[in-house]
Every structure is written in structure tokens, then in C-alpha cells.
């Protein structure tokens, strides 16, 4: 993300009234009344999202789901429909990004925004759907959960065949949309471009699988990161979470902090306090990268410089005011910002690396967080949804993410 507050952590941001699209853990047993569209979903009616959907051909996604739901006669049938349509959206977005099938319009194929806005159209359909049979609040929440997971690639992570190394990469939705609703997130675009691809590394071919996460505090508190990554971290050879960071540079974040700074998410909700995790009694204030940061920063991976970013903000042992430390945290300190800030990009890095450590993989699994440059429009463009410089910047960032992951695999898998 951009430096909105101590680099709030860029979670993919241009990186990471209505509540979150609830998971089953948050579901209620309220009657079958429909829910009001969320803050995120309400933005759909603005001209820019409609233009993005129209110019990519993804404007047919939500109506197709509505027609399919209208034909259902039971909750199990509706669940199958939602699961199918969510998975089809993810696959369609990946295929479009990787040049398969029709482009559907004149937006460049590297654009991640059609997936984001089409998904919101689908969740709004499910949230406001009025079936002819009874659907409880818990069942509707479960449908939304299925839709979120399938349309984000979280249920599509597969490593077929033998003889291939395994790499897992994650990205984020666009965010800060009330500041500029045109925003795209290069981390999400990178996820679409890399999903299912094979990289040639020094240790042989490596299969990359990807997933995208929401920019919503409450989804993270509900465990969406751990639920998605836990089955795969013991099986992969390398992982990296990716989000959008600062202007004109990549950062490999050395240290992640257990603190939420409260910057509003895509639902305009803020959360401040220690990152909520299971077993908080054993929760560390800091986690560290095990990516081969020295090799990554030394390599020529593209036109943007890449830094080993070591700065954090801490409250020193014994208390006092927060202090910025250029070279990482001191012993016994309390986190107030990791290298990636105090927003959801820092939090996904913290959660993923804490999960790595709790699984006993710290010494064997290279993993951490990479911040991309902020994706910028061309000079003078304050209204158009795209322009040549915007596309060039996104393509260059995607290509450099691919190169960084390859370098990380070359160095990390040999160690």
C-alpha cells in the first residue's frame, strides 16, 4: 500500500456499513430475511465499476448467478450453484489474465479489477436473494463463505504431478476505493498471472499456485489466512505473500509485527490492537522472513529497485513511547508496526510466518512477504479507468514479481 500511515502495511493496496461477508464461524441463526448490501457492494453502482465490468465482459457474471439461483429448489442445490459459479469466476479471471479465451472487451488482460467487481456483484446477489424456500441466516452466511473462497482461488490450490517444486503466492483485492475507485492492486494481478504456471528454477521446474485475500479486518480475525494456508505450507517448497507498498520500489519485509493500526478496510471498518490469533498466550510480538532476501535484493529482477527492508516501530522493553528502529526490533519490545506497517499486508505476513513457525517449518521453509511498488496512472489521468502508463506499470510489476519468485526459488530451494 501506499504510505497512508507508517506504510500502513500495504496489503496489496494500491498493498489489502455493512459487515464482512461472514464465514460460517460468524454466521447467525437469524431468520431467512435478506441482508442489505455491504459498503463494498454498494460501490458497485458507481460508474467506474460498471465501466470496468462492461469493458472486460464480466458484466454478465452476477446476472448469470442470479438466473442460476432463481432456478434452484433447495438449499443444497443453491450451494452447488454458488460453489460452481464462484470457481468459474476464478478460472475465468485467471484464463483472461494468461491470454486464454476471449478478452471480453478492451481492458488489458493483466487487469485484476474485473475479478474484484464481479465477485462483489455475486456476493450482493447472494446477500439479497429471496428464494422460494427457507434459507436461514447461517445458511446464507455459508453460501457467502463458499463464494468468497471459490472465487478467490483458495479452494483451487493444486500441485499435480511429481518432479515439480511447489510455490505458493498470495495477493490482495484493490483497496482505498473511496479515495480513488479506479484503483487496481498489482499483487492481485500478479496472483492471476502466476496461478498454475511453471517457473524454470536452478533446482528444476516449480509449479506456482496462488490465491487472493480480501482487505477486511474481520475476515482475518476469523482465520481466513490460516484456513487457506495450513493445508499447504507443510507441502510447499516456498511461499510468499504479496501486497502493494511504496512508490517506485519493492521491499522484502524482514520483520512482521503483532499489531493492528486501525486504518479503515474495504468496509470502512478499523481495528486496533494485538493481532488476534489462536493460542494468544504463546503469540510472539515479531516474526521474521525466511525468504532469501540477500539473493533477491542482489538480483536484477526488473526496473524497480528491491530493498531488504528492516525498519520496525516498537515500544521498548519496559514501556514508553513507540520508537522507530531502522535495524529491526530490540529484545523484549512490543510491536507497533512491522516492516510492512500496521495494516493487513503486515498482518498477512505475520499470520503466514507465525503459521510456518507453529508448524515447525521455520528452519526448512523459505517464506515471507514482498511489497510491490504502488501502481500509478499516467501523468494527468485523474478520471480514466486505464491508460498506457498504468498498463505498463502493472505489467512491469507482474513481471518483476515473477522474477523475484524465481530468484527466491533458485536461492531458497538450494539451502
Coordinates of C-alpha atoms in Angstrom, one line a residue, residues 5-381:
X5 CA 0.2 5.8 7.9
X6 CA 3.5 4.1 8.7
X7 CA 3.1 2.5 5.3
X8 CA 0.0 1.0 6.8
X9 CA 1.2 -2.1 5.5
X10 CA 0.1 -2.1 2.1
X11 CA -1.7 -5.1 1.8
X12 CA -1.8 -5.1 -1.7
X13 CA -3.4 -1.8 -1.5
X14 CA -2.6 0.2 -4.1
X15 CA -1.0 -3.2 -0.7
X16 CA -5.0 -5.5 1.4
X17 CA -21.7 0.0 6.9
X18 CA -22.3 -3.5 6.2
X19 CA -20.3 -6.1 7.8
X20 CA -18.0 -8.6 6.4
X21 CA -19.1 -11.3 4.1
X22 CA -19.3 -13.7 7.0
X23 CA -17.7 -17.0 7.3
X24 CA -19.5 -19.9 8.8
X25 CA -17.8 -19.1 12.1
X26 CA -19.6 -15.7 12.1
X27 CA -22.9 -17.0 10.8
X28 CA -26.0 -16.2 12.8
X29 CA -29.2 -18.2 13.1
X30 CA -31.4 -15.2 12.1
X31 CA -34.5 -15.9 10.0
X32 CA -34.3 -16.0 6.3
X33 CA -34.6 -12.3 5.7
X34 CA -32.3 -10.9 3.1
X35 CA -29.3 -8.8 4.1
X36 CA -28.6 -5.3 3.0
X37 CA -25.6 -4.8 0.6
X38 CA -22.4 -4.1 2.3
X39 CA -20.3 -0.9 1.9
X40 CA -18.1 -2.8 -0.6
X41 CA -21.1 -3.9 -2.6
X42 CA -22.7 -0.5 -2.6
X43 CA -19.8 0.9 -4.5
X44 CA -20.8 -1.4 -7.4
X45 CA -23.4 1.1 -8.6
X46 CA -20.9 3.8 -9.3
X47 CA -19.9 4.5 -12.9
X48 CA -16.3 3.2 -12.7
X49 CA -17.0 -0.3 -11.5
X50 CA -19.8 -0.6 -14.1
X51 CA -17.3 0.6 -16.8
X52 CA -14.7 -1.9 -15.7
X53 CA -17.2 -4.8 -15.8
X54 CA -18.5 -3.7 -19.2
X55 CA -15.1 -3.3 -20.8
X56 CA -13.9 -6.7 -19.6
X57 CA -17.1 -8.6 -20.4
X58 CA -17.5 -9.5 -16.7
X59 CA -20.8 -7.6 -16.5
X60 CA -22.5 -11.0 -17.2
X61 CA -21.2 -12.7 -14.1
X62 CA -23.7 -11.5 -11.4
X63 CA -26.8 -11.8 -13.8
X64 CA -25.7 -15.4 -14.6
X65 CA -25.6 -16.2 -10.9
X66 CA -29.0 -14.6 -10.3
X67 CA -30.5 -16.7 -13.1
X68 CA -28.9 -19.9 -11.7
X69 CA -30.1 -19.2 -8.2
X70 CA -33.6 -18.5 -9.4
X71 CA -33.8 -22.0 -10.8
X72 CA -32.9 -23.7 -7.5
X73 CA -35.4 -25.5 -5.4
X74 CA -33.4 -26.3 -2.3
X75 CA -30.5 -25.1 -0.2
X76 CA -28.2 -27.9 -1.2
X77 CA -28.9 -27.1 -4.8
X78 CA -28.2 -23.4 -4.2
X79 CA -24.9 -24.3 -2.5
X80 CA -23.8 -26.3 -5.5
X81 CA -24.7 -23.4 -7.8
X82 CA -22.7 -20.9 -5.7
X83 CA -19.7 -23.2 -5.5
X84 CA -19.7 -23.8 -9.2
X85 CA -20.2 -20.1 -10.2
X86 CA -17.5 -18.9 -7.8
X87 CA -15.0 -21.4 -9.1
X88 CA -15.9 -20.5 -12.7
X89 CA -15.2 -16.8 -11.9
X90 CA -11.7 -17.5 -10.6
X91 CA -10.9 -19.7 -13.5
X92 CA -12.3 -17.2 -16.0
X93 CA -10.2 -14.4 -14.4
X94 CA -7.0 -16.5 -14.5
X95 CA -7.6 -17.5 -18.1
X96 CA -8.2 -13.9 -19.1
X97 CA -5.0 -12.8 -17.4
X98 CA -3.0 -15.5 -19.0
X99 CA -4.3 -15.0 -22.5
X100 CA -6.7 -17.9 -22.8
X101 CA -10.2 -17.3 -24.3
X102 CA -11.8 -14.1 -25.3
X103 CA -10.7 -10.8 -23.7
X104 CA -14.3 -9.8 -23.4
X105 CA -13.5 -6.1 -24.1
X106 CA -10.8 -3.6 -24.5
X107 CA -9.4 -3.6 -20.9
X108 CA -5.9 -5.1 -20.9
X109 CA -5.8 -8.8 -19.8
X110 CA -3.5 -8.1 -16.9
X111 CA -6.3 -6.1 -15.1
X112 CA -7.3 -7.6 -11.7
X113 CA -10.3 -5.3 -11.2
X114 CA -12.9 -7.3 -13.2
X115 CA -12.5 -10.2 -10.8
X116 CA -12.9 -7.9 -7.8
X117 CA -16.0 -6.1 -9.0
X118 CA -17.6 -9.2 -10.5
X119 CA -17.2 -11.0 -7.2
X120 CA -18.9 -8.2 -5.4
X121 CA -21.8 -8.4 -7.8
X122 CA -22.1 -12.1 -7.0
X123 CA -22.0 -11.6 -3.2
X124 CA -24.6 -8.9 -3.5
X125 CA -26.8 -11.3 -5.4
X126 CA -26.4 -14.0 -2.7
X127 CA -26.9 -11.5 0.1
X128 CA -30.2 -10.1 -1.3
X129 CA -31.5 -13.3 -2.9
X130 CA -35.1 -14.2 -2.0
X131 CA -35.6 -17.9 -2.6
X132 CA -38.9 -19.6 -2.6
X133 CA -37.8 -22.0 0.1
X134 CA -36.5 -21.2 3.6
X135 CA -32.8 -20.2 4.0
X136 CA -31.6 -19.3 7.5
X137 CA -29.1 -16.6 8.3
X138 CA -26.5 -19.3 8.9
X139 CA -27.1 -20.9 5.6
X140 CA -26.9 -17.6 3.7
X141 CA -23.6 -16.9 5.5
X142 CA -22.3 -20.3 4.5
X143 CA -23.2 -19.5 0.8
X144 CA -21.2 -16.3 1.0
X145 CA -18.3 -18.1 2.6
X146 CA -18.3 -20.7 -0.2
X147 CA -18.5 -17.9 -2.8
X148 CA -15.6 -16.0 -1.3
X149 CA -13.3 -19.0 -1.1
X150 CA -14.0 -20.4 -4.5
X151 CA -13.8 -17.0 -6.4
X152 CA -10.5 -16.2 -4.7
X153 CA -8.7 -19.4 -5.8
X154 CA -8.5 -20.5 -2.2
X155 CA -10.1 -23.9 -3.0
X156 CA -8.3 -24.2 -6.3
X157 CA -4.7 -24.8 -5.0
X158 CA -3.5 -28.0 -6.6
X159 CA 0.0 -29.3 -7.3
X160 CA -0.5 -32.1 -9.9
X161 CA 2.3 -34.5 -10.9
X162 CA 5.7 -35.4 -9.5
X163 CA 9.0 -33.8 -10.1
X164 CA 7.8 -30.3 -9.7
X165 CA 8.8 -28.0 -6.8
X166 CA 5.8 -26.2 -5.2
X167 CA 5.5 -22.5 -4.7
X168 CA 2.5 -20.6 -3.1
X169 CA 1.9 -16.9 -3.7
X170 CA -0.9 -14.7 -2.4
X171 CA -2.3 -11.3 -3.4
X172 CA -4.9 -8.8 -2.3
X173 CA -8.0 -7.0 -3.6
X174 CA -7.9 -3.4 -4.5
X175 CA -8.4 -1.0 -1.6
X176 CA -8.7 2.6 -0.5
X177 CA -11.5 2.8 -3.1
X178 CA -13.2 5.8 -1.5
X179 CA -10.0 7.7 -2.2
X180 CA -9.9 6.5 -5.9
X181 CA -12.4 3.9 -7.0
X182 CA -10.3 3.2 -10.1
X183 CA -7.6 1.5 -8.1
X184 CA -6.1 -1.8 -9.1
X185 CA -3.8 -4.0 -7.0
X186 CA -0.7 -5.3 -8.6
X187 CA -0.5 -8.1 -6.0
X188 CA -3.9 -9.4 -7.1
X189 CA -2.9 -9.0 -10.8
X190 CA 0.3 -11.0 -10.1
X191 CA -1.7 -13.8 -8.5
X192 CA -3.9 -14.1 -11.6
X193 CA -0.8 -14.0 -13.9
X194 CA 1.1 -16.6 -12.0
X195 CA -1.6 -19.1 -11.0
X196 CA -0.9 -22.6 -12.3
X197 CA 2.3 -21.5 -14.2
X198 CA 5.6 -23.3 -14.1
X199 CA 8.8 -21.5 -13.4
X200 CA 12.2 -22.8 -14.5
X201 CA 14.5 -22.6 -11.5
X202 CA 18.0 -23.8 -10.7
X203 CA 16.5 -26.8 -9.0
X204 CA 14.2 -27.6 -11.8
X205 CA 10.6 -26.7 -12.7
X206 CA 8.4 -25.2 -10.0
X207 CA 4.6 -25.0 -10.1
X208 CA 3.1 -21.8 -8.7
X209 CA -0.4 -21.8 -7.2
X210 CA -2.0 -18.6 -6.0
X211 CA -4.9 -17.2 -4.0
X212 CA -6.3 -13.7 -3.3
X213 CA -7.4 -12.3 0.0
X214 CA -9.9 -9.6 1.0
X215 CA -9.0 -6.3 2.6
X216 CA -11.2 -6.8 5.6
X217 CA -10.0 -6.9 9.2
X218 CA -12.8 -9.2 10.4
X219 CA -12.1 -11.9 7.8
X220 CA -8.5 -12.1 9.0
X221 CA -9.7 -12.3 12.6
X222 CA -12.0 -15.2 11.5
X223 CA -8.9 -17.1 10.3
X224 CA -9.2 -16.9 6.6
X225 CA -5.4 -16.8 6.1
X226 CA -4.7 -19.8 8.3
X227 CA -7.6 -21.8 6.9
X228 CA -6.3 -21.3 3.4
X229 CA -2.6 -21.8 4.0
X230 CA -2.5 -24.5 6.7
X231 CA -3.1 -27.5 4.4
X232 CA -0.4 -26.4 2.0
X233 CA 2.6 -24.9 4.0
X234 CA 3.8 -28.4 5.0
X235 CA 3.8 -29.5 1.3
X236 CA 5.3 -26.4 -0.5
X237 CA 8.9 -25.6 -1.0
X238 CA 8.5 -21.8 -0.8
X239 CA 5.8 -19.2 -0.2
X240 CA 5.4 -15.5 -0.3
X241 CA 2.5 -13.2 0.5
X242 CA 2.5 -10.1 -1.7
X243 CA 0.9 -6.7 -1.4
X244 CA 1.2 -3.2 -2.7
X245 CA 3.7 -1.0 -0.8
X246 CA 5.5 2.2 -1.5
X247 CA 6.1 4.3 -4.6
X248 CA 8.8 3.2 -7.0
X249 CA 10.2 0.2 -5.1
X250 CA 9.9 -3.4 -4.0
X251 CA 10.5 -4.3 -0.4
X252 CA 11.3 -7.7 1.1
X253 CA 10.0 -7.3 4.6
X254 CA 12.4 -8.6 7.2
X255 CA 10.1 -8.5 10.3
X256 CA 6.4 -8.6 10.9
X257 CA 4.6 -7.2 13.9
X258 CA 1.7 -8.4 16.0
X259 CA -0.2 -5.1 15.9
X260 CA -3.2 -3.7 14.0
X261 CA -3.1 0.0 13.5
X262 CA -6.8 0.6 12.7
X263 CA -6.7 2.1 9.2
X264 CA -10.1 1.5 7.6
X265 CA -10.6 -1.5 5.5
X266 CA -12.8 -2.0 2.4
X267 CA -15.9 -2.0 4.7
X268 CA -14.7 1.3 6.2
X269 CA -14.1 -0.6 9.5
X270 CA -11.0 0.0 11.6
X271 CA -9.5 -2.5 14.1
X272 CA -6.8 -1.6 16.6
X273 CA -4.9 -3.9 18.9
X274 CA -2.8 -7.1 19.0
X275 CA -3.4 -9.3 16.0
X276 CA -6.0 -11.9 17.2
X277 CA -4.8 -15.4 16.8
X278 CA -5.4 -18.8 18.4
X279 CA -3.4 -19.5 21.5
X280 CA -2.5 -15.9 22.2
X281 CA -0.6 -16.9 25.3
X282 CA 2.2 -18.2 23.0
X283 CA 1.9 -15.4 20.5
X284 CA 5.2 -13.6 19.7
X285 CA 5.4 -9.9 19.1
X286 CA 7.5 -10.4 16.0
X287 CA 8.0 -13.0 13.2
X288 CA 10.7 -12.9 10.6
X289 CA 11.1 -13.7 6.9
X290 CA 12.9 -16.9 5.8
X291 CA 12.9 -15.7 2.2
X292 CA 16.5 -15.4 0.8
X293 CA 16.4 -11.6 0.9
X294 CA 20.1 -11.1 0.2
X295 CA 19.8 -13.0 -3.1
X296 CA 16.6 -11.3 -4.0
X297 CA 17.9 -7.8 -3.5
X298 CA 21.2 -8.5 -5.3
X299 CA 19.5 -9.9 -8.4
X300 CA 18.5 -7.9 -11.5
X301 CA 14.7 -8.6 -11.4
X302 CA 13.3 -5.6 -13.3
X303 CA 13.2 -1.8 -13.5
X304 CA 12.2 -1.2 -9.9
X305 CA 14.8 -1.4 -7.1
X306 CA 14.3 -4.1 -4.5
X307 CA 15.2 -3.4 -0.8
X308 CA 15.8 -5.6 2.2
X309 CA 13.5 -3.6 4.5
X310 CA 14.4 -3.9 8.2
X311 CA 12.6 -0.9 9.8
X312 CA 10.0 -1.5 12.5
X313 CA 8.2 0.6 15.2
X314 CA 8.3 -0.8 18.7
X315 CA 7.6 0.1 22.3
X316 CA 10.9 -0.8 24.0
X317 CA 11.0 -3.3 26.8
X318 CA 9.9 -1.5 30.0
X319 CA 7.4 0.8 28.2
X320 CA 7.5 4.3 26.9
X321 CA 6.5 5.9 23.5
X322 CA 6.8 4.0 20.2
X323 CA 10.3 4.2 18.7
X324 CA 11.3 3.6 15.0
X325 CA 14.1 1.1 14.7
X326 CA 16.0 1.1 11.4
X327 CA 17.5 -2.4 12.0
X328 CA 14.6 -4.3 13.5
X329 CA 13.2 -4.9 16.9
X330 CA 15.1 -5.0 20.2
X331 CA 14.8 -7.7 22.8
X332 CA 11.5 -7.8 24.7
X333 CA 9.9 -5.0 22.7
X334 CA 6.2 -4.7 21.9
X335 CA 5.2 -4.4 18.2
X336 CA 3.6 -1.2 16.8
X337 CA 4.5 -1.7 13.2
X338 CA 6.3 -4.4 11.2
X339 CA 8.4 -3.6 8.2
X340 CA 5.2 -3.7 6.2
X341 CA 3.4 -1.3 8.6
X342 CA 0.4 -2.0 10.8
X343 CA -2.3 -2.8 8.2
X344 CA -3.4 -6.0 6.6
X345 CA -0.3 -6.6 4.5
X346 CA 1.7 -6.7 7.7
X347 CA -1.0 -8.9 9.2
X348 CA -1.0 -11.5 6.4
X349 CA 2.8 -11.7 6.6
X350 CA 2.6 -12.1 10.4
X351 CA -0.1 -14.7 10.2
X352 CA 1.6 -16.7 7.4
X353 CA 5.0 -16.7 9.1
X354 CA 3.6 -17.5 12.5
X355 CA 1.7 -20.4 11.0
X356 CA 5.0 -21.6 9.4
X357 CA 6.7 -21.4 12.8
X358 CA 3.9 -23.1 14.7
X359 CA 4.0 -25.9 12.1
X360 CA 7.7 -26.4 12.9
X361 CA 8.9 -25.2 9.5
X362 CA 10.9 -22.1 10.3
X363 CA 14.2 -23.7 9.5
X364 CA 13.1 -25.6 6.4
X365 CA 10.5 -23.5 4.6
X366 CA 11.5 -20.2 2.9
X367 CA 8.6 -17.8 3.3
X368 CA 7.8 -14.1 3.9
X369 CA 6.3 -11.0 2.4
X370 CA 7.1 -8.9 -0.6
X371 CA 5.7 -5.4 -1.2
X372 CA 5.3 -4.2 -4.8
X373 CA 5.5 -0.6 -5.9
X374 CA 2.3 1.5 -5.8
X375 CA 0.6 1.1 -9.1
X376 CA 0.3 4.6 -10.7
X377 CA -1.8 6.0 -13.5
X378 CA -0.1 8.1 -16.2
X379 CA 0.6 11.8 -15.5
X380 CA -2.6 13.9 -15.7
X381 CA -5.0 11.0 -15.7

